[in-house]
Tab-separated table of C-alpha atoms in Angstrom:
chain	number	residue	atom	x	y	z
A	1	THR	CA	-33.014	-67.605	-76.256
A	2	VAL	CA	-29.146	-67.242	-75.273
A	3	PRO	CA	-27.849	-64.015	-77.042
A	4	SER	CA	-24.607	-64.305	-78.988
A	5	THR	CA	-21.422	-62.886	-77.531
A	6	ASN	CA	-20.963	-60.935	-81.011
A	7	LYS	CA	-22.477	-57.774	-79.950
A	8	TYR	CA	-21.080	-57.664	-76.489
A	9	VAL	CA	-17.451	-58.516	-77.845
A	10	LYS	CA	-17.897	-55.769	-80.251
A	11	PHE	CA	-19.053	-53.297	-77.759
A	12	TYR	CA	-16.260	-53.993	-75.434
A	13	ARG	CA	-13.877	-53.385	-78.090
A	14	GLN	CA	-15.312	-50.076	-78.588
A	15	TRP	CA	-15.818	-48.976	-75.262
A	16	MET	CA	-13.311	-50.599	-72.909
A	17	PRO	CA	-10.083	-48.949	-74.357
A	18	ARG	CA	-12.060	-45.428	-74.288
A	19	LEU	CA	-12.817	-45.870	-70.748
A	20	SER	CA	-9.460	-46.782	-69.725
A	21	PRO	CA	-6.945	-47.074	-72.192
A	22	GLY	CA	-4.076	-47.929	-70.046
A	23	LEU	CA	-5.761	-50.958	-68.671
A	24	PHE	CA	-7.467	-52.056	-71.945
A	25	GLY	CA	-5.481	-50.495	-74.427
A	26	ARG	CA	-3.422	-53.124	-75.821
A	27	LYS	CA	-3.033	-57.051	-75.959
A	28	GLY	CA	-0.824	-58.652	-73.132
A	29	ALA	CA	-1.000	-55.441	-71.332
A	30	VAL	CA	0.620	-56.036	-67.806
A	31	ALA	CA	-0.034	-54.358	-64.453
A	32	ALA	CA	3.055	-52.870	-62.517
A	33	ASP	CA	3.157	-53.098	-58.820
A	34	ASP	CA	4.699	-50.291	-56.941
A	35	HIS	CA	8.064	-51.739	-57.286
A	36	GLY	CA	7.706	-51.825	-61.071
A	37	ASN	CA	7.261	-55.585	-61.347
A	38	GLY	CA	4.907	-56.682	-64.130
A	39	ALA	CA	2.235	-59.313	-63.683
A	40	GLU	CA	-0.073	-60.792	-66.090
A	41	ARG	CA	-3.667	-59.291	-66.315
A	42	CYS	CA	-6.433	-61.263	-64.518
A	43	PHE	CA	-10.061	-60.941	-63.956
A	44	ALA	CA	-13.023	-62.256	-61.974
A	45	ASP	CA	-16.334	-61.564	-64.046
A	46	PHE	CA	-19.744	-61.972	-61.810
A	47	GLY	CA	-22.973	-62.250	-64.277
A	48	SER	CA	-20.648	-63.481	-67.187
A	49	SER	CA	-23.024	-65.176	-69.229
A	50	PRO	CA	-23.252	-65.166	-72.140
A	51	GLY	CA	-19.323	-64.603	-72.025
A	52	GLY	CA	-18.996	-61.409	-74.133
A	53	MET	CA	-16.405	-59.608	-71.531
A	54	CYS	CA	-14.998	-62.674	-70.996
A	55	GLU	CA	-14.261	-63.304	-74.932
A	56	TYR	CA	-12.828	-59.919	-75.215
A	57	LEU	CA	-10.465	-59.858	-72.252
A	58	VAL	CA	-9.136	-63.408	-73.288
A	59	LYS	CA	-9.224	-63.429	-77.115
A	60	ASP	CA	-8.242	-59.456	-77.594
A	61	LEU	CA	-6.266	-58.828	-74.640
A	62	GLY	CA	-4.533	-62.112	-73.595
A	63	TRP	CA	-5.989	-62.195	-69.846
A	64	SER	CA	-6.794	-64.924	-68.019
A	65	GLY	CA	-10.078	-65.130	-65.416
A	66	VAL	CA	-12.668	-66.804	-63.533
A	67	ALA	CA	-16.261	-66.227	-64.483
A	68	PHE	CA	-19.210	-66.965	-62.334
A	69	SER	CA	-23.171	-66.705	-63.889
A	70	LEU	CA	-26.418	-68.270	-62.768
A	71	SER	CA	-27.077	-71.466	-64.410
A	72	ALA	CA	-29.377	-71.799	-67.554
A	73	THR	CA	-31.482	-74.291	-65.074
A	74	ASP	CA	-31.857	-71.835	-62.536
A	75	GLY	CA	-32.900	-69.177	-65.097
A	76	GLY	CA	-29.610	-67.724	-66.268
A	77	PHE	CA	-28.048	-67.805	-69.708
A	78	ALA	CA	-25.808	-70.484	-70.764
A	79	MET	CA	-22.070	-69.644	-71.118
A	80	LEU	CA	-21.133	-69.571	-74.557
A	81	PHE	CA	-17.297	-68.941	-74.563
A	82	SER	CA	-14.863	-71.234	-73.192
A	83	ASP	CA	-11.198	-71.179	-73.288
A	84	PRO	CA	-8.083	-72.890	-71.223
A	85	ALA	CA	-7.489	-69.370	-69.910
A	86	LEU	CA	-10.963	-68.656	-68.220
A	87	GLY	CA	-12.448	-71.057	-65.560
A	88	TYR	CA	-16.282	-71.155	-65.237
A	89	HIS	CA	-18.425	-71.792	-62.215
A	90	ASP	CA	-21.856	-71.325	-61.775
A	91	CYS	CA	-23.028	-69.154	-59.110
A	92	ASP	CA	-26.413	-67.700	-57.675
A	93	VAL	CA	-25.127	-64.656	-56.054
A	94	ALA	CA	-28.727	-64.115	-54.681
A	95	GLN	CA	-27.903	-67.129	-52.356
A	96	VAL	CA	-26.286	-66.001	-48.702
A	97	GLY	CA	-22.815	-67.009	-48.890
A	98	ALA	CA	-22.437	-67.805	-52.733
A	99	TRP	CA	-19.981	-64.933	-53.415
A	100	GLN	CA	-17.658	-66.025	-50.718
A	101	LYS	CA	-17.820	-69.601	-51.980
A	102	ALA	CA	-16.848	-68.075	-55.550
A	103	MET	CA	-14.312	-66.176	-54.546
A	104	GLN	CA	-12.160	-69.536	-53.396
A	105	HIS	CA	-11.915	-70.155	-57.310
A	106	VAL	CA	-9.924	-66.618	-57.692
A	107	ARG	CA	-6.405	-66.511	-57.184
């Protein structure tokens, strides 16, 4: 069975702000470059299913991202979280060249 995202979201809500308050401390946090210019936060998540980390980053913090995971037909979990701010692609990183191909989807 596919585990729910609930326990993962709860875990990330509790621990990520403790690990890095500046990065995970508030909704809509922006990254500043060396020149002080802000940019929206975005992420790539490999091994993302069932989607708890993605759900936390997108829904709680307002980030956008791309998620990759082994397809359910290949033995992985189904991706349970979806949102317009999240792209998802099946990816078997054990296959030679798979992660390089996946990176074509990351901006």
